Tab-separated table of C-alpha atoms in Angstrom:
chain	number	residue	atom	x	y	z
A	175	MET	CA	0.123	0.015	-0.415
A	176	ASN	CA	1.290	3.958	-1.018
A	177	ALA	CA	1.904	5.768	2.298
A	178	PRO	CA	-1.388	8.028	3.407
A	179	SER	CA	-0.742	10.934	1.931
A	180	ALA	CA	-0.419	14.026	3.985
A	181	PRO	CA	-3.463	15.528	4.141
A	182	SER	CA	-3.701	19.396	2.479
A	183	VAL	CA	-7.579	20.768	2.411
A	184	GLY	CA	-9.686	19.026	4.173
A	185	LEU	CA	-7.634	15.837	5.097
A	186	ARG	CA	-7.447	14.596	1.556
A	187	LEU	CA	-6.988	11.331	0.661
A	188	ASP	CA	-4.872	9.973	-3.040
A	189	LEU	CA	-4.750	6.284	-3.043
A	190	ALA	CA	-6.135	6.109	-6.250
A	191	GLY	CA	-2.630	4.536	-7.026
A	192	ASP	CA	-3.613	1.533	-4.853
A	193	PHE	CA	-5.932	0.443	-6.789
A	194	PRO	CA	-5.034	-0.730	-9.967
A	195	ILE	CA	-8.291	-1.345	-11.582
A	196	LEU	CA	-8.306	2.542	-11.669
A	197	ALA	CA	-6.256	2.547	-14.319
A	198	ARG	CA	-8.275	0.840	-16.747
A	199	PRO	CA	-9.282	3.918	-19.309
A	200	VAL	CA	-12.887	3.179	-19.732
A	201	HIS	CA	-14.511	4.214	-23.463
A	202	GLY	CA	-10.948	6.402	-23.754
A	203	HIS	CA	-11.926	8.504	-20.695
A	204	ARG	CA	-10.106	8.052	-16.976
A	205	LEU	CA	-12.790	6.000	-14.970
A	206	VAL	CA	-14.072	7.924	-12.763
A	207	TYR	CA	-15.835	4.890	-10.586
A	208	LEU	CA	-19.006	5.767	-8.449
A	209	ASP	CA	-20.647	2.966	-7.945
A	210	ASN	CA	-19.268	2.130	-4.169
A	211	ALA	CA	-22.754	1.893	-2.964
A	212	ALA	CA	-22.781	-1.480	-5.109
A	213	THR	CA	-18.933	-2.905	-4.566
A	214	THR	CA	-16.165	-1.476	-4.222
A	215	GLN	CA	-12.909	-1.395	-6.383
A	216	LYS	CA	-9.862	-3.956	-4.084
A	217	PRO	CA	-6.578	-2.518	-3.089
A	218	ALA	CA	-3.324	-4.157	-4.756
A	219	ALA	CA	-2.807	-5.496	-1.198
A	220	VAL	CA	-6.042	-7.292	-1.233
A	221	ILE	CA	-5.662	-8.609	-4.172
A	222	GLU	CA	-2.083	-9.546	-3.064
A	223	ALA	CA	-3.394	-11.274	-0.242
A	224	GLU	CA	-5.937	-13.787	-2.233
A	225	ALA	CA	-2.998	-14.652	-4.415
A	226	ARG	CA	-0.544	-15.038	-1.186
A	227	PHE	CA	-2.919	-17.017	0.621
A	228	TYR	CA	-3.799	-19.764	-2.265
A	229	ARG	CA	-0.345	-19.809	-3.384
A	230	GLU	CA	1.083	-21.041	0.919
A	231	THR	CA	-1.442	-21.617	2.696
A	232	ASN	CA	-4.501	-23.433	1.244
A	233	ALA	CA	-6.261	-26.158	3.704
A	234	ASN	CA	-9.336	-27.353	4.825
A	235	ILE	CA	-9.520	-25.771	8.441
A	236	HIS	CA	-10.227	-26.692	12.062
A	237	ARG	CA	-10.315	-30.473	11.757
A	238	GLY	CA	-7.035	-31.420	10.012
A	239	VAL	CA	-3.598	-32.317	11.628
A	240	HIS	CA	-1.158	-31.411	9.334
A	241	TRP	CA	0.977	-27.795	9.155
A	242	LEU	CA	-0.740	-26.623	6.160
A	243	SER	CA	-4.376	-26.573	8.023
A	244	GLN	CA	-2.985	-24.943	10.907
A	245	GLN	CA	-1.857	-22.179	9.191
A	246	ALA	CA	-5.584	-22.115	7.303
A	247	THR	CA	-6.900	-22.358	10.895
A	248	ASP	CA	-5.022	-20.192	12.451
A	249	ALA	CA	-5.395	-17.002	9.445
A	250	TYR	CA	-9.105	-17.722	9.452
A	251	GLU	CA	-8.848	-17.586	13.266
A	252	GLY	CA	-6.874	-14.407	12.619
A	253	ALA	CA	-9.415	-12.860	10.551
A	254	ARG	CA	-12.246	-13.183	12.732
A	255	ARG	CA	-10.555	-11.260	16.068
A	256	LYS	CA	-9.922	-8.771	12.678
A	257	VAL	CA	-13.573	-8.549	13.053
A	258	GLN	CA	-14.403	-8.316	15.881
A	259	ALA	CA	-11.780	-5.624	16.662
A	260	LEU	CA	-13.119	-3.700	13.328
A	261	LEU	CA	-16.702	-3.697	15.592
A	262	ASN	CA	-15.701	-3.675	19.169
A	263	ALA	CA	-16.878	-6.781	19.879
A	264	ARG	CA	-16.764	-8.182	22.770
A	265	GLU	CA	-14.876	-12.085	21.717
A	266	PRO	CA	-14.714	-13.166	18.718
A	267	ALA	CA	-16.932	-16.157	18.811
A	268	GLU	CA	-19.940	-13.365	19.080
A	269	ILE	CA	-18.433	-13.201	15.111
A	270	VAL	CA	-20.389	-15.500	12.304
A	271	PHE	CA	-18.707	-15.685	8.607
A	272	THR	CA	-21.489	-15.554	6.548
A	273	ARG	CA	-21.669	-15.142	2.371
A	274	GLY	CA	-23.006	-11.359	3.075
A	275	THR	CA	-25.422	-9.167	4.422
A	276	THR	CA	-28.088	-10.723	3.108
A	277	GLU	CA	-27.345	-14.153	4.005
A	278	ALA	CA	-26.198	-12.904	7.391
A	279	ILE	CA	-30.066	-11.004	7.788
A	280	ASN	CA	-31.726	-13.926	6.729
A	281	LEU	CA	-29.518	-16.179	9.020
A	282	VAL	CA	-31.118	-14.232	12.388
A	283	ALA	CA	-34.517	-14.514	10.503
A	284	GLN	CA	-34.438	-17.691	10.488
A	285	CYS	CA	-32.400	-18.882	13.703
A	286	TRP	CA	-33.500	-16.473	15.928
A	287	GLY	CA	-36.992	-15.801	14.462
A	288	ALA	CA	-37.873	-19.106	14.811
A	289	ALA	CA	-37.896	-19.441	18.171
A	290	ASN	CA	-39.141	-16.411	19.606
A	291	ILE	CA	-41.715	-15.074	16.688
A	292	ARG	CA	-45.033	-16.304	17.154
A	293	ALA	CA	-48.702	-15.432	15.931
A	294	GLY	CA	-49.248	-11.830	17.134
A	295	ASP	CA	-45.507	-9.881	17.871
A	296	GLU	CA	-44.048	-7.483	15.830
A	297	ILE	CA	-41.309	-6.804	13.089
A	298	LEU	CA	-40.792	-3.659	12.931
A	299	LEU	CA	-38.335	-2.205	9.956
A	300	THR	CA	-38.707	1.691	8.032
A	301	THR	CA	-39.613	3.001	4.686
A	302	MET	CA	-35.386	2.822	3.641
A	303	GLU	CA	-34.454	-0.487	4.035
A	304	HIS	CA	-33.369	-2.478	0.513
A	305	HIS	CA	-35.359	-5.989	0.331
A	306	SER	CA	-32.717	-7.800	1.533
A	307	ASN	CA	-33.644	-6.644	4.956
A	308	ILE	CA	-37.194	-6.362	3.971
A	309	LEU	CA	-37.705	-9.987	2.491
A	310	PRO	CA	-36.489	-12.252	5.288
A	311	TRP	CA	-38.825	-10.767	7.824
A	312	GLN	CA	-41.787	-10.792	5.808
A	313	GLN	CA	-41.441	-13.795	5.036
A	314	LEU	CA	-41.105	-14.604	8.632
A	315	CYS	CA	-44.332	-12.875	9.774
A	316	GLU	CA	-45.677	-15.161	7.094
A	317	ARG	CA	-44.378	-18.695	8.218
A	318	SER	CA	-45.493	-16.948	11.941
A	319	GLY	CA	-48.526	-15.260	12.296
A	320	ALA	CA	-46.190	-12.651	13.201
A	321	VAL	CA	-46.740	-8.999	11.702
A	322	LEU	CA	-44.546	-6.558	9.597
A	323	LYS	CA	-44.532	-2.804	10.578
A	324	VAL	CA	-43.087	-0.089	8.785
A	325	VAL	CA	-41.651	3.722	9.822
A	326	PRO	CA	-42.320	6.267	6.778
A	327	VAL	CA	-40.037	8.448	6.253
A	328	ASN	CA	-40.306	12.104	5.220
A	329	ASP	CA	-39.845	14.516	2.418
A	330	ALA	CA	-35.681	14.530	3.435
A	331	GLY	CA	-35.117	10.850	3.667
A	332	GLU	CA	-35.282	11.301	7.067
A	333	LEU	CA	-36.901	8.726	10.042
A	334	GLU	CA	-40.480	10.091	10.996
A	335	LEU	CA	-39.060	9.341	14.735
A	336	GLU	CA	-42.867	10.580	16.375
A	337	ALA	CA	-44.157	7.174	13.817
A	338	PHE	CA	-41.086	5.435	15.355
A	339	GLU	CA	-41.985	5.915	18.428
A	340	ALA	CA	-46.046	5.114	18.175
A	341	LEU	CA	-45.392	2.357	16.188
A	342	LEU	CA	-43.169	0.619	18.978
A	343	GLY	CA	-45.664	-1.276	21.519
A	344	ALA	CA	-45.474	-4.707	23.752
A	345	ARG	CA	-45.938	-6.559	21.052
A	346	THR	CA	-42.593	-5.481	18.935
A	347	ARG	CA	-40.094	-7.891	19.343
A	348	LEU	CA	-37.341	-6.841	16.634
A	349	PHE	CA	-36.506	-3.893	15.041
A	350	ALA	CA	-34.765	-4.202	12.007
A	351	VAL	CA	-33.296	-0.783	10.857
A	352	ALA	CA	-29.519	0.305	8.461
A	353	HIS	CA	-27.233	2.462	9.788
A	354	VAL	CA	-26.900	4.109	6.695
A	355	SER	CA	-30.219	3.744	3.578
A	356	ASN	CA	-28.223	2.480	0.274
A	357	ALA	CA	-30.359	4.660	-1.832
A	358	LEU	CA	-30.008	8.204	-0.062
A	359	GLY	CA	-27.303	7.931	2.387
A	360	THR	CA	-29.029	9.292	5.450
A	361	VAL	CA	-27.112	8.119	8.760
A	362	ASN	CA	-29.390	6.407	11.324
A	363	PRO	CA	-29.673	8.175	14.712
A	364	LEU	CA	-28.816	4.675	16.336
A	365	PRO	CA	-27.883	5.173	19.933
A	366	GLN	CA	-31.703	7.364	20.164
A	367	LEU	CA	-33.261	4.409	17.747
A	368	VAL	CA	-31.679	1.606	19.906
A	369	GLU	CA	-32.433	2.586	23.584
A	370	ARG	CA	-36.152	3.286	22.775
A	371	ALA	CA	-36.732	-0.179	20.553
A	372	HIS	CA	-34.951	-1.741	24.164
A	373	ALA	CA	-36.765	0.458	26.024
A	374	ALA	CA	-39.991	-1.256	24.200
A	375	GLY	CA	-38.649	-4.950	25.154
A	376	ALA	CA	-37.704	-5.355	21.364
A	377	LEU	CA	-34.165	-6.353	19.737
A	378	VAL	CA	-31.984	-4.212	17.491
A	379	LEU	CA	-30.443	-5.905	14.037
A	380	VAL	CA	-28.798	-2.957	12.175
A	381	ASP	CA	-27.516	-3.801	9.206
A	382	GLY	CA	-24.299	-2.051	8.514
A	383	ALA	CA	-23.453	-2.560	4.613
A	384	GLN	CA	-23.580	0.880	3.897
A	385	ALA	CA	-21.787	2.007	6.931
A	386	VAL	CA	-18.635	-0.030	7.982
A	387	ALA	CA	-16.202	1.280	5.099
A	388	HIS	CA	-16.879	4.719	5.893
A	389	GLN	CA	-17.311	5.066	9.578
A	390	ARG	CA	-15.731	4.578	13.293
A	391	VAL	CA	-18.830	1.295	13.956
A	392	ASP	CA	-18.834	0.403	18.018
A	393	VAL	CA	-21.506	-2.437	18.519
A	394	GLN	CA	-21.160	-1.839	22.129
A	395	ALA	CA	-21.827	1.601	22.348
A	396	LEU	CA	-24.500	1.442	20.020
A	397	GLY	CA	-25.713	-1.332	22.020
A	398	CYS	CA	-27.341	-3.180	19.320
A	399	ASP	CA	-28.503	-6.880	19.397
A	400	PHE	CA	-27.202	-7.750	15.819
A	401	TYR	CA	-24.807	-6.062	12.601
A	402	VAL	CA	-24.193	-7.178	9.701
A	403	PHE	CA	-22.346	-6.094	6.919
A	404	SER	CA	-20.690	-7.667	3.408
A	405	GLY	CA	-16.818	-7.779	2.515
A	406	HIS	CA	-17.120	-6.696	-0.873
A	407	LYS	CA	-18.766	-3.376	0.395
A	408	LEU	CA	-15.174	-3.039	3.024
A	409	TYR	CA	-12.516	-3.402	-0.666
A	410	GLY	CA	-12.797	-6.959	0.418
A	411	PRO	CA	-13.809	-9.948	-1.659
A	412	THR	CA	-17.680	-10.995	-2.734
A	413	GLY	CA	-19.207	-14.171	-0.931
A	414	ILE	CA	-17.670	-13.031	2.580
A	415	GLY	CA	-19.365	-11.103	5.046
A	416	ALA	CA	-20.395	-11.116	8.618
A	417	LEU	CA	-23.041	-11.307	11.743
A	418	TYR	CA	-22.272	-9.957	14.457
A	419	GLY	CA	-24.730	-11.103	17.658
A	420	ARG	CA	-24.283	-10.828	21.323
A	421	ALA	CA	-23.423	-13.786	22.497
A	422	GLU	CA	-26.283	-15.089	24.689
A	423	LEU	CA	-28.706	-14.216	21.772
A	424	LEU	CA	-26.565	-16.525	19.660
A	425	ALA	CA	-25.413	-19.399	22.529
A	426	ALA	CA	-29.724	-19.333	22.132
A	427	MET	CA	-29.991	-19.603	18.852
A	428	PRO	CA	-30.286	-23.318	17.351
A	429	PRO	CA	-28.593	-23.706	13.727
A	430	TRP	CA	-29.677	-23.196	10.187
A	431	GLN	CA	-27.533	-25.669	8.269
A	432	THR	CA	-26.789	-28.207	9.454
A	433	GLY	CA	-23.611	-30.406	8.751
A	434	GLY	CA	-19.915	-30.536	8.994
A	435	GLY	CA	-18.138	-28.359	12.047
A	436	MET	CA	-20.843	-27.520	13.796
A	437	ILE	CA	-21.141	-30.920	15.416
A	438	ARG	CA	-20.754	-31.611	18.807
A	439	THR	CA	-21.417	-35.454	18.523
A	440	VAL	CA	-23.597	-36.880	15.856
A	441	SER	CA	-25.406	-40.913	16.170
A	442	PHE	CA	-28.651	-42.069	14.348
A	443	GLU	CA	-30.341	-41.827	17.314
A	444	ARG	CA	-29.560	-38.080	18.037
A	445	SER	CA	-26.577	-35.124	17.757
A	446	SER	CA	-26.180	-32.511	18.978
A	447	PHE	CA	-24.314	-29.401	17.903
A	448	ALA	CA	-21.209	-26.878	18.778
A	449	PRO	CA	-21.406	-23.614	20.232
A	450	PRO	CA	-21.476	-20.256	18.196
A	451	PRO	CA	-19.740	-19.160	16.022
A	452	GLU	CA	-18.928	-22.301	14.685
A	453	ARG	CA	-22.896	-23.982	15.354
A	454	PHE	CA	-23.950	-21.312	12.118
A	455	GLU	CA	-20.608	-22.247	9.908
A	456	ALA	CA	-21.471	-25.280	9.103
A	457	GLY	CA	-19.646	-27.570	5.880
A	458	THR	CA	-16.154	-26.081	4.746
A	459	PRO	CA	-16.173	-22.033	4.855
A	460	ASN	CA	-15.437	-19.306	2.108
A	461	ILE	CA	-11.877	-19.663	4.192
A	462	ALA	CA	-9.816	-17.612	1.229
A	463	GLY	CA	-12.976	-14.740	1.757
A	464	ALA	CA	-12.577	-14.909	5.417
A	465	VAL	CA	-8.390	-14.350	5.132
A	466	VAL	CA	-8.797	-12.256	2.385
A	467	LEU	CA	-11.523	-10.195	4.782
A	468	GLY	CA	-9.173	-9.388	7.191
A	469	ALA	CA	-6.988	-7.927	4.818
A	470	ALA	CA	-9.694	-5.381	3.615
A	471	ILE	CA	-9.730	-4.865	7.228
A	472	ASP	CA	-6.084	-4.233	7.654
A	473	TYR	CA	-5.948	-1.533	4.911
A	474	LEU	CA	-8.403	0.181	6.400
A	475	THR	CA	-7.191	0.824	9.587
A	476	ALA	CA	-3.940	1.571	8.253
A	477	VAL	CA	-5.536	4.677	5.949
A	478	GLY	CA	-7.389	5.245	9.263
A	479	LEU	CA	-11.793	5.457	9.347
A	480	ASP	CA	-11.728	8.724	10.623
A	481	ARG	CA	-9.527	9.717	8.111
A	482	ILE	CA	-11.781	8.121	5.748
A	483	ALA	CA	-14.556	9.832	7.301
A	484	GLU	CA	-13.704	12.898	6.833
A	485	HIS	CA	-12.415	12.629	3.214
A	486	GLU	CA	-15.749	11.325	2.408
A	487	HIS	CA	-17.695	13.808	4.311
A	488	ALA	CA	-15.902	16.531	2.421
A	489	LEU	CA	-16.677	14.899	-1.071
A	490	LEU	CA	-19.963	15.121	-0.176
A	491	ALA	CA	-20.390	18.379	0.454
A	492	ARG	CA	-18.658	19.473	-2.501
A	493	GLY	CA	-20.719	17.365	-4.558
A	494	THR	CA	-24.029	17.891	-3.058
A	495	ALA	CA	-23.129	21.678	-3.553
A	496	THR	CA	-21.931	20.780	-7.719
A	497	LEU	CA	-24.455	18.702	-8.271
A	498	ALA	CA	-27.293	21.171	-7.463
A	499	ALA	CA	-25.597	23.767	-9.635
A	500	ILE	CA	-26.993	21.836	-12.395
A	501	PRO	CA	-30.763	22.809	-13.634
A	502	GLY	CA	-33.414	20.864	-14.077
A	503	LEU	CA	-31.251	17.820	-11.732
A	504	ARG	CA	-32.950	17.647	-8.235
A	505	PRO	CA	-31.733	15.579	-5.332
A	506	ILE	CA	-33.710	12.781	-3.528
A	507	GLY	CA	-32.457	12.443	-0.239
A	508	THR	CA	-31.462	15.642	1.533
A	509	ALA	CA	-31.142	14.547	5.576
A	510	ALA	CA	-29.347	16.656	7.665
A	511	HIS	CA	-27.054	13.724	9.050
A	512	LYS	CA	-25.631	11.466	5.599
A	513	ALA	CA	-22.715	9.697	4.146
A	514	GLY	CA	-21.087	9.278	0.894
A	515	ILE	CA	-24.103	9.205	-1.342
A	516	LEU	CA	-25.872	11.574	-3.846
A	517	SER	CA	-29.183	10.003	-5.337
A	518	PHE	CA	-30.481	12.466	-8.022
A	519	VAL	CA	-33.001	12.464	-10.962
A	520	VAL	CA	-33.150	14.649	-14.050
A	521	ASP	CA	-35.719	16.211	-15.839
A	522	GLY	CA	-36.192	14.752	-19.379
A	523	ILE	CA	-34.022	11.321	-18.568
A	524	HIS	CA	-34.764	8.652	-17.611
A	525	PRO	CA	-32.353	7.059	-14.744
A	526	HIS	CA	-30.653	4.123	-16.566
A	527	ASP	CA	-30.137	6.566	-20.523
A	528	LEU	CA	-28.518	9.001	-17.902
A	529	GLY	CA	-26.223	6.116	-16.198
A	530	THR	CA	-25.750	4.663	-20.236
A	531	ILE	CA	-24.824	7.856	-20.945
A	532	LEU	CA	-22.156	8.597	-18.347
A	533	ASP	CA	-20.304	5.680	-18.354
A	534	THR	CA	-19.587	6.266	-22.318
A	535	GLU	CA	-17.576	9.274	-20.653
A	536	GLY	CA	-16.110	7.186	-18.079
A	537	VAL	CA	-18.005	7.870	-14.820
A	538	ALA	CA	-19.597	4.814	-13.133
A	539	ILE	CA	-22.886	5.281	-11.814
A	540	ARG	CA	-26.248	2.877	-10.623
A	541	ALA	CA	-29.407	4.403	-11.843
A	542	GLY	CA	-32.571	2.242	-10.744
A	543	HIS	CA	-34.667	1.370	-7.511
A	544	HIS	CA	-31.515	0.084	-5.671
A	545	CYS	CA	-33.477	-2.616	-3.734
A	546	ALA	CA	-35.227	0.105	-2.157
A	547	MET	CA	-38.438	-0.405	-4.259
A	548	PRO	CA	-40.701	0.885	-1.172
A	549	LEU	CA	-38.781	3.829	-0.653
A	550	MET	CA	-38.809	4.998	-4.246
A	551	THR	CA	-42.806	4.704	-4.280
A	552	ARG	CA	-41.837	6.363	-1.074
A	553	PHE	CA	-40.848	9.503	-3.053
A	554	GLY	CA	-42.730	8.682	-6.461
A	555	ILE	CA	-40.823	7.844	-9.051
A	556	PRO	CA	-39.565	4.146	-10.285
A	557	GLY	CA	-35.833	5.358	-9.478
A	558	THR	CA	-33.007	7.331	-9.396
A	559	ALA	CA	-29.253	7.696	-10.874
A	560	ARG	CA	-26.581	7.068	-7.409
A	561	ALA	CA	-23.416	8.577	-7.144
A	562	SER	CA	-21.068	6.875	-4.290
A	563	PHE	CA	-18.687	7.564	-3.456
A	564	GLY	CA	-15.341	5.724	-1.841
A	565	LEU	CA	-11.605	6.528	0.087
A	566	TYR	CA	-10.092	7.107	-3.597
A	567	ASN	CA	-12.406	9.257	-5.014
A	568	ILE	CA	-11.076	13.112	-5.672
A	569	ASP	CA	-12.920	16.726	-6.725
A	570	ALA	CA	-11.839	15.684	-10.266
A	571	ASP	CA	-14.106	12.821	-9.990
A	572	ILE	CA	-17.245	15.466	-8.876
A	573	ALA	CA	-16.492	17.539	-11.837
A	574	ALA	CA	-16.171	14.833	-14.436
A	575	LEU	CA	-19.526	13.546	-12.822
A	576	ALA	CA	-21.236	16.531	-13.259
A	577	ALA	CA	-19.661	17.441	-17.102
A	578	ALA	CA	-21.087	14.454	-18.119
A	579	ILE	CA	-24.590	15.239	-16.830
A	580	GLU	CA	-24.459	18.623	-18.337
A	581	LYS	CA	-23.298	16.366	-21.847
A	582	ALA	CA	-26.697	14.071	-21.242
A	583	GLN	CA	-28.770	17.018	-21.040
A	584	ASP	CA	-27.300	18.532	-23.669
A	585	MET	CA	-28.164	15.282	-25.945
A	586	PHE	CA	-31.160	15.349	-24.731
A	587	GLY	CA	-32.025	19.170	-25.284
A	588	SER	CA	-32.903	19.482	-21.506
A	589	ARG	CA	-29.879	21.569	-20.795
A	590	ARG	CA	-31.003	25.160	-19.261
A	591	THR	CA	-29.065	28.069	-17.422
A	592	ARG	CA	-30.373	29.644	-14.236
């Protein structure tokens, strides 16, 4: 990794050189990658970590008696300790490796939900959740007879806190909420939400997919009961992520998948299961994925999450002001507390058309409903164009985005001056 550069203005970072893919031209232009909410690019240190694992350490874990198996086991469990440190969990056993955020939420819905949710109970969500934090709970309610309730958002894309208070009740068993909205960038007031949910007797699951790579996270300080994230949004590989669960909750949950590696004893008459986290990691896990996720955490830690947060906050402020100066562009999501996501619509241009035209200029954004269709319905739109920042983005990326939007307006004949 290149040494993080000294901050110039507003603690800006200059780390593009760490990411080989950013040197690739796209349609004859410099690649401006602004789709980090979908997935982040990988630094050379992470790419090399994956090659090194298969070159030097590859073996199955936990059950081998040979030296190489012990090396792989040590690397895998070392990665678990890195996730523990990243989230400030109390112990490694509170970290379960999953395929990502989606699988982690499904695991809680299946295991905790099956054991604790009954007809008439209530699960509380918010309008800004993405589909992965809606569908598992919707399915759980259909299976159990529980009721799904939803906290609305206001025109700025912020939770309506009075409605949240009104929806909490004696029947609320769990509140599932995004730390940061993937479609709007809204940062939710988690300490306040967790405190109120707990006071009502509900557990809290936090979807941290859009948060962990962009700010410091402390699950003990937040007081949440479950926290989930995906490795590929953290500059790590796809197919790996993690579930944090309070130890006493995980210990009381039954397994959801059974097989090798998660048992204590097996007979044809009866079997017993290992304690967490092994109980929830049946079969051969994504060993390389976990180890490389650990390398991504090392990279982020070396750069510094506080510096990253300041850098992206500066980009968000610059980007918000730049796009606001484009006539015909309307931002969607103007919360007072936001992370580095700019979601918008442009008069007379469908978001998909806009995304396609921007691509011809080398600017990669996301266009559509962002797996948050209920939120799009709330705003009365089919989708938005979304530019989302990562630690390697710079001011020039914002200028390129604005220039490409104005070119699209020229092509559609919709550009106008104020």
